[in-house]
Coordinates of C-alpha atoms and ligand atoms in Angstrom, one line a residue:
X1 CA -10.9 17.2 -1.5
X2 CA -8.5 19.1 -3.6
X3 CA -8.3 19.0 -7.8
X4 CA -5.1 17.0 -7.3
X5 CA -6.9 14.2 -5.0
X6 CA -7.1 10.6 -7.0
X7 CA -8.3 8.5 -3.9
X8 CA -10.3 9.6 -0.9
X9 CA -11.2 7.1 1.7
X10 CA -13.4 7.9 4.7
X11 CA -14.3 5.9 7.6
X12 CA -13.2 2.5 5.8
X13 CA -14.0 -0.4 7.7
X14 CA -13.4 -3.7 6.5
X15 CA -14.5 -6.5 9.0
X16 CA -14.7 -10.3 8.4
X17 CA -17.2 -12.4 10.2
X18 CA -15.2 -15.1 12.3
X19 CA -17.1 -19.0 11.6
X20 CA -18.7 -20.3 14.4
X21 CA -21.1 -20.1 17.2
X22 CA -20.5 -17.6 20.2
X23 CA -21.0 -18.3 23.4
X24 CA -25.3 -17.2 23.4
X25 CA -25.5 -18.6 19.4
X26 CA -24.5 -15.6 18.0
X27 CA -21.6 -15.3 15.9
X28 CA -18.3 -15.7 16.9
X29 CA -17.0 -12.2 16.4
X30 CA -15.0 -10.2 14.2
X31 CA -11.8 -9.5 13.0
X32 CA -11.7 -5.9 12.7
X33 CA -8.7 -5.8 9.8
X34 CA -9.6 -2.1 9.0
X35 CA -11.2 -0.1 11.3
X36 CA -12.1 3.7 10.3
X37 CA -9.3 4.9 8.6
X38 CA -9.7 8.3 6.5
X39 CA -6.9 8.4 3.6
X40 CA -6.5 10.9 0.6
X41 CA -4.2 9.8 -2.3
X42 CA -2.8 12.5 -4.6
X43 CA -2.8 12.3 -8.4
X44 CA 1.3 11.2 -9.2
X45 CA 2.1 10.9 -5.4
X46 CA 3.3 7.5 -3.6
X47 CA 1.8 6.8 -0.2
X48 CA 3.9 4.6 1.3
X49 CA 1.5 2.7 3.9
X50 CA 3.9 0.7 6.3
X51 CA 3.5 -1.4 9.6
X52 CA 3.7 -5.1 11.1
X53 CA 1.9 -7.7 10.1
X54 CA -1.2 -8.0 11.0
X55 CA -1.6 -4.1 10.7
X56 CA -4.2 -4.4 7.8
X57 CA -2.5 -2.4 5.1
X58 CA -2.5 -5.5 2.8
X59 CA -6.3 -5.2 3.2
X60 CA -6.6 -1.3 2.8
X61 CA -5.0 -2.0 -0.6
X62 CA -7.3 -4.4 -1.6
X63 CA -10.1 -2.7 0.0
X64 CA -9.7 0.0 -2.6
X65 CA -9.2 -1.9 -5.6
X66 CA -12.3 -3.6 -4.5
X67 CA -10.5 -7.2 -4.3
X68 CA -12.8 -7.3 -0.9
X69 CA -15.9 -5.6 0.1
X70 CA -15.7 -3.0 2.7
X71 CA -17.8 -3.0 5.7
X72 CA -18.5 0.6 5.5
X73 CA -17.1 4.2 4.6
X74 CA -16.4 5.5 1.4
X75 CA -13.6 4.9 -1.4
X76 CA -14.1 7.3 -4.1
X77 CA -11.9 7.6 -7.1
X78 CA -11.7 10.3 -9.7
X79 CA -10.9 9.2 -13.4
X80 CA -11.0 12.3 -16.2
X81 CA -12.6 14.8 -14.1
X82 CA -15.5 11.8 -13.1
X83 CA -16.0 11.1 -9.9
X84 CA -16.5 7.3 -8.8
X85 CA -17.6 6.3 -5.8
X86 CA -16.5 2.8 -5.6
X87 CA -18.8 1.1 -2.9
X88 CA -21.2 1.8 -4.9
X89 CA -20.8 0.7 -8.5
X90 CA -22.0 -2.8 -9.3
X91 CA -19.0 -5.9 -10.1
X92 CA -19.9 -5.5 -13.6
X93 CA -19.4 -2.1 -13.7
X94 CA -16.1 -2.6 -11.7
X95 CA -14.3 -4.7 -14.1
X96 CA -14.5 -1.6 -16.6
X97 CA -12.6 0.8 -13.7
X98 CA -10.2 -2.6 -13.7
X99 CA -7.9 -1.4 -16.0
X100 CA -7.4 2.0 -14.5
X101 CA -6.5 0.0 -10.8
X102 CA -3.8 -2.3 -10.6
X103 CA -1.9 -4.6 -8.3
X104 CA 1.5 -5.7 -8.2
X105 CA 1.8 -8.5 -6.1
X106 CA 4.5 -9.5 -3.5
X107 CA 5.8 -12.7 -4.8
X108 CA 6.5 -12.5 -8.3
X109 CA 7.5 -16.7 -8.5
X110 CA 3.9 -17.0 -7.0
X111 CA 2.0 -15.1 -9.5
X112 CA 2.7 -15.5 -12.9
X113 CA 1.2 -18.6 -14.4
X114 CA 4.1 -21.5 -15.1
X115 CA 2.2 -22.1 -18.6
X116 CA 1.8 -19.4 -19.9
X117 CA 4.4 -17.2 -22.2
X118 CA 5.8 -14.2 -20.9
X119 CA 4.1 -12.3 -23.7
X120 CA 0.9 -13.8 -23.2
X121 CA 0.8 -13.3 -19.0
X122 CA 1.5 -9.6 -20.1
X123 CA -1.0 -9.3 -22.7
X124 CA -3.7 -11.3 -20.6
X125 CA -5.3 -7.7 -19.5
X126 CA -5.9 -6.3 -22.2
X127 CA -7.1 -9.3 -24.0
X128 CA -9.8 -10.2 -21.1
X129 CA -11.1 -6.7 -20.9
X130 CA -11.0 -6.2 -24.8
X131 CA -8.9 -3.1 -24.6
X132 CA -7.4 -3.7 -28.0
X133 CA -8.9 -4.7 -31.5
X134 CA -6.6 -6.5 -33.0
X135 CA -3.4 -9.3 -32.3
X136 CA -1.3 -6.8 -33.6
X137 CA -2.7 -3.9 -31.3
X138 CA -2.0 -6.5 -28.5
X139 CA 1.7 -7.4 -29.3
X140 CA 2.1 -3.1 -29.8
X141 CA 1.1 -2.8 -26.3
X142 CA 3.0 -5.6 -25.1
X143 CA 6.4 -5.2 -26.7
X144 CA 6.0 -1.5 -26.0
X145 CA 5.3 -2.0 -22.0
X146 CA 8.1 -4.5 -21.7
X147 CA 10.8 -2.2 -23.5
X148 CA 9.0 0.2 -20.3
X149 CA 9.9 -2.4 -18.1
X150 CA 13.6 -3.1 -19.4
X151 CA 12.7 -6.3 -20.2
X152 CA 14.3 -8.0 -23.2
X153 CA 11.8 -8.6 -25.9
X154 CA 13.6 -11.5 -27.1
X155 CA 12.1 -13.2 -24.3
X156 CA 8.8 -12.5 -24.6
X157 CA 8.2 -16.2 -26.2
X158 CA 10.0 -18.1 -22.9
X159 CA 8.2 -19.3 -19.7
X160 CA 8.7 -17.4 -16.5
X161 CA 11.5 -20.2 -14.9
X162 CA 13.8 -18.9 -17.1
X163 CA 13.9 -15.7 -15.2
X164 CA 15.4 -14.5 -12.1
X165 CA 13.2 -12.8 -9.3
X166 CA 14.1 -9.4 -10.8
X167 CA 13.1 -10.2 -13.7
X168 CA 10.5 -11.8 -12.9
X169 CA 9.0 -8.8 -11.0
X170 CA 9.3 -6.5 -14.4
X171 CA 6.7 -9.2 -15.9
X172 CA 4.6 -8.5 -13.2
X173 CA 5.0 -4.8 -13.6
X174 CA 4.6 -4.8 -17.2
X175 CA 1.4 -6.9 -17.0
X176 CA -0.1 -4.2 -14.2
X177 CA 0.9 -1.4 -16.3
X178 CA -0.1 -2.7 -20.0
X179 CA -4.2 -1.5 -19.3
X180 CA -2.4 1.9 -18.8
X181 CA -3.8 2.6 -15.4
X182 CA -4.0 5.4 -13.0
X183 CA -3.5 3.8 -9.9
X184 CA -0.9 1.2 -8.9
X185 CA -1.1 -0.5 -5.4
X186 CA 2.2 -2.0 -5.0
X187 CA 1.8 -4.4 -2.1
X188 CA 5.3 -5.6 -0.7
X189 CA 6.6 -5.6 -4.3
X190 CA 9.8 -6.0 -3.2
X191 CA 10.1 -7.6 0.2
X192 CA 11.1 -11.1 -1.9
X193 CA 13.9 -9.9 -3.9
X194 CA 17.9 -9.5 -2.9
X195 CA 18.4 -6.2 -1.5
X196 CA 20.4 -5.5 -4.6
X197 CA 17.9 -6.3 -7.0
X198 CA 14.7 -4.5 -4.6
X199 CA 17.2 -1.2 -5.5
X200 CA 16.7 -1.9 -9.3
X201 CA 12.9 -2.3 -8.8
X202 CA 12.4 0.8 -6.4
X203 CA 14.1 3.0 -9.4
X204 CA 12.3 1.3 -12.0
X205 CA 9.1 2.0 -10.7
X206 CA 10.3 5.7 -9.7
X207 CA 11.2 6.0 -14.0
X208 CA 7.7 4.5 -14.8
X209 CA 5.6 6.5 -12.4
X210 CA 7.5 9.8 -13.8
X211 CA 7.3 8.6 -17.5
X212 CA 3.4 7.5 -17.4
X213 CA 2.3 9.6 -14.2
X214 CA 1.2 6.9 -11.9
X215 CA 0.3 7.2 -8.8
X216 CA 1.2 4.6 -6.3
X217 CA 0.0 3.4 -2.7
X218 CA 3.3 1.4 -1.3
X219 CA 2.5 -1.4 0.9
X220 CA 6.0 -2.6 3.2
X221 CA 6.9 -3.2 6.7
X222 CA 10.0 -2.2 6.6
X223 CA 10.5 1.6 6.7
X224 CA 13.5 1.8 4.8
X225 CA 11.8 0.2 1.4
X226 CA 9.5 3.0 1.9
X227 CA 12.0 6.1 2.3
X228 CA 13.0 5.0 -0.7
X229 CA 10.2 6.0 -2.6
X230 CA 7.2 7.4 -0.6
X231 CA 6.0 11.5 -0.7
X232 CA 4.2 10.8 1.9
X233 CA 3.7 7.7 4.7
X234 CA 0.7 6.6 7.0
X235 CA 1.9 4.3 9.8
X236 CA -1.0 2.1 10.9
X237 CA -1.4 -0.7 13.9
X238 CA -3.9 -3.2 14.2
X239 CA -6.4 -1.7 11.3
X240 CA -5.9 1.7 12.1
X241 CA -3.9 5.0 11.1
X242 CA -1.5 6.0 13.8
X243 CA 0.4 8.5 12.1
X244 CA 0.2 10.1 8.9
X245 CA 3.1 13.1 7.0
X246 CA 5.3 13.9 4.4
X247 CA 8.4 11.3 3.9
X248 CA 10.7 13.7 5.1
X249 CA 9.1 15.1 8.4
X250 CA 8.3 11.6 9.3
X251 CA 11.6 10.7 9.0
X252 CA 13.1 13.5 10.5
X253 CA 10.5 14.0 13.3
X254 CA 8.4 11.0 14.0
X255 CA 4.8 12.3 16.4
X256 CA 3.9 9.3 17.3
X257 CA 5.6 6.0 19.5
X258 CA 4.5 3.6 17.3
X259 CA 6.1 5.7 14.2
X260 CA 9.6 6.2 16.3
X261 CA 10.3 2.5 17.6
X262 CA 9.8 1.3 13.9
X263 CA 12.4 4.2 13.0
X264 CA 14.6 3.3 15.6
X265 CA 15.0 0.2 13.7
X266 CA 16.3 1.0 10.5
X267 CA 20.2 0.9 10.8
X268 CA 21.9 4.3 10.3
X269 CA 24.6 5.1 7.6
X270 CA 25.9 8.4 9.9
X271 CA 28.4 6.7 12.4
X272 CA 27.9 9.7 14.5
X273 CA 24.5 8.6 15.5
X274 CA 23.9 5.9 17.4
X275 CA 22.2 2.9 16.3
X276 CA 19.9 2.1 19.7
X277 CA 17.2 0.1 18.1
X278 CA 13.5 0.1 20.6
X279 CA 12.0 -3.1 21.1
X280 CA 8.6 -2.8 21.6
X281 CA 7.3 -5.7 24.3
X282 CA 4.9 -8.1 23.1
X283 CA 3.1 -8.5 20.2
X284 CA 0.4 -7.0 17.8
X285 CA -2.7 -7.4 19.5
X286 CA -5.2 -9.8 17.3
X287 CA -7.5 -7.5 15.8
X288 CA -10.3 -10.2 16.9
X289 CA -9.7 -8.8 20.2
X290 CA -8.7 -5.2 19.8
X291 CA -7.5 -3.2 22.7
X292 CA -9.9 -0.8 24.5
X293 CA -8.4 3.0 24.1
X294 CA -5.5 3.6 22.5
X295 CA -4.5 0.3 20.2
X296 CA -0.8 0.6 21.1
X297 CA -1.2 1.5 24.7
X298 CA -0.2 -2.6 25.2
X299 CA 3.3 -1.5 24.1
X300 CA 3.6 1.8 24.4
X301 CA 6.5 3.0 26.3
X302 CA 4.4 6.2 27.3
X303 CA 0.7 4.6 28.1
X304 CA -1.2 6.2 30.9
X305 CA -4.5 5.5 32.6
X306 CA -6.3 7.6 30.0
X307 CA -4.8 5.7 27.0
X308 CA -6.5 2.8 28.4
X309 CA -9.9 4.1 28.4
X310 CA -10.0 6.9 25.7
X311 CA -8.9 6.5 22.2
X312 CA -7.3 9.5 20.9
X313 CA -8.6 11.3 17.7
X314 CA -6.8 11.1 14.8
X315 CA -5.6 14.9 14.5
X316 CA -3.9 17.3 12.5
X317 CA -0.6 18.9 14.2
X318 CA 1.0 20.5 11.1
X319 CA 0.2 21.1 7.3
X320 CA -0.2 17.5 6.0
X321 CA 0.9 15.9 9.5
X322 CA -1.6 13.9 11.4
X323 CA -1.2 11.8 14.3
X324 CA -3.7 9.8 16.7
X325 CA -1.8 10.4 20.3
X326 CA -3.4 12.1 23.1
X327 CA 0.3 13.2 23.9
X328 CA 1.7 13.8 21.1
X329 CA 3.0 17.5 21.7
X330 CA 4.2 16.8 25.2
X331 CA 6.0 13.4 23.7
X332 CA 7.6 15.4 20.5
X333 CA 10.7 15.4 22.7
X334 CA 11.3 12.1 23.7
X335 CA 13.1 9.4 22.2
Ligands
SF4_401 FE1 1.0 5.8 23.8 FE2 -1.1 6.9 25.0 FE3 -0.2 8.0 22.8 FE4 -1.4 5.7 22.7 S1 -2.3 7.6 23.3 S2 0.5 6.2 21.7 S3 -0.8 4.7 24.5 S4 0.9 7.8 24.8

């Protein structure tokens, strides 16, 4: 771990029990959502953390904001030179780091409360966690976060169905970032909103993270959300990391086959370069029922006998580039 680490996550599993009896009276199995993935997050960096559905990044995120318990590893966060490890401080102690780890979620009609005031679903933070000592304290914070949030304060006494999903998604901003917090796991914060509008958002929470020095782990399946924003970018299938590098280099260079049939399908603006998009056969494997090996040797263009039997480490093949391929090198090449 370096000084500038925030999060480091090592051998994270998260599996949930599956109800029912098995076939001896056992249980029925598992659904292995995350299964051994090592992570670091830098302090002011966005990780953008993209794949299908069904990948497990939603529950990565929430893994490490402790919205579910993990199964095993460690998450350990470091907050004014203390370091935290998170499995193992009690809920009561939790809801103190709270306010330091926030969540923005994806639908922002879904989750702000129809009843509630714009001012008061912004304030609702710091009022349950006592950050402030006074009314007055809590409508400084508020009115100060929404200006943030280039919301007009003139509505800060209407209901959220006045507002348009933009809109709407700067209330849910505002009310992550009121608690000023470290941390910001932005889970497909703008998959719901016109591609227009997801532009506004994606630069608003660019301004904020310079401005208040937020660090951000960026949840999306589609790519090019996360070129948008993302330093860096993990690539995960079916609860494990597949790929992991700067933005650029995975852009430019994708290791891995998973990584370059979900960048074959981003459109390209240079005409010059065709636009051949790679569809991968089948689909996700249920991570009930994982494959044995490699994960993606199902779909993978490239599988061999040894995918099938041995699943490759997850290693390092440049500075800050990692990739789990056995063939990564001799694959570098091809499309
Ligand atoms: Fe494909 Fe084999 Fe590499 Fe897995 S290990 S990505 S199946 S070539």
């Amino acid at each position: 771990m370096s000084a500038d680490t925030l999060i480091k996550v090592e051998g994270l599993k998260v599996y949930f029990p599956i109800a029912g009896k098995g076939l001896f009276g056992g249980g029925a199995g598992e659904v292995r959502a995350v299964d051994d993935i090592n992570l670091e997050i830098k302090k002011g960096e966005t990780l953008g953390l993209v794949g299908e559905s069904g990948s497990g990044k939603t529950t990565v995120g929430r893994a490490l904001l402790r919205a579910v318990d993990a199964t095993g590893g460690t998450i350990r966060f470091w907050h004014q030179g203390e370091e935290i490890d998170l499995r193992a401080v009690g809920k009561r102690e939790m809801r103190g780091y709270r306010r330091y780890m926030q969540l923005i979620f994806q639908d922002p009609y879904a989750s702000l409360n129809p009843r509630m005031t714009v001012r008061d679903i912004i304030a609702e933070p710091l009022e349950a966690q006592g950050l402030c000592k006074s009314k007055k304290e809590v409508d400084e914070r508020v009115r100060a976060i929404a200006a943030r949030c280039k919301l007009n304060l003139e509505h800060l006494r209407r209901f959220p169905h006045a507002f348009s999903g933009g809109q709407r998604q700067r209330i849910c901003i505002a009310r992550a970032l009121v608690s000023n917090p470290d941390f910001v796991v932005c889970d497909e914060s703008v998959s719901a909103l016109d591609v227009s509008i997801q532009a506004e958002i994606l630069n608003l929470l660019a301004d904020l993270q310079k401005e208040l020095q937020l660090t951000y782990l960026f949840i999306a399946h589609d790519l090019s959300v996360v070129a948008h924003i993302a330093d860096r970018v993990a690539v995960m299938y079916v609860g494990q990391l597949m790929e992991l590098a700067p933005a650029k280099e995975l852009f430019a260079r994708p290791h891995h086959p998973y990584s370059k049939a979900l960048l074959s399908a981003i459109p390209r603006i240079d005409p010059d370069k065709s636009f051949k998009p790679q569809k991968l056969p089948g689909e996700i494997p249920n991570p009930a029922n994982v494959p044995t090996g490699c994960r993606f040797h199902t779909r993978c263009p490239h599988a061999r006998d040894r995918c099938r039997n041995e699943a490759p480490a997850w290693r390092r093949m440049g500075e800050e580039h990692y990739v789990a391929c056995h063939f990564a090198e001799e694959l570098l090449e091809t499309p």
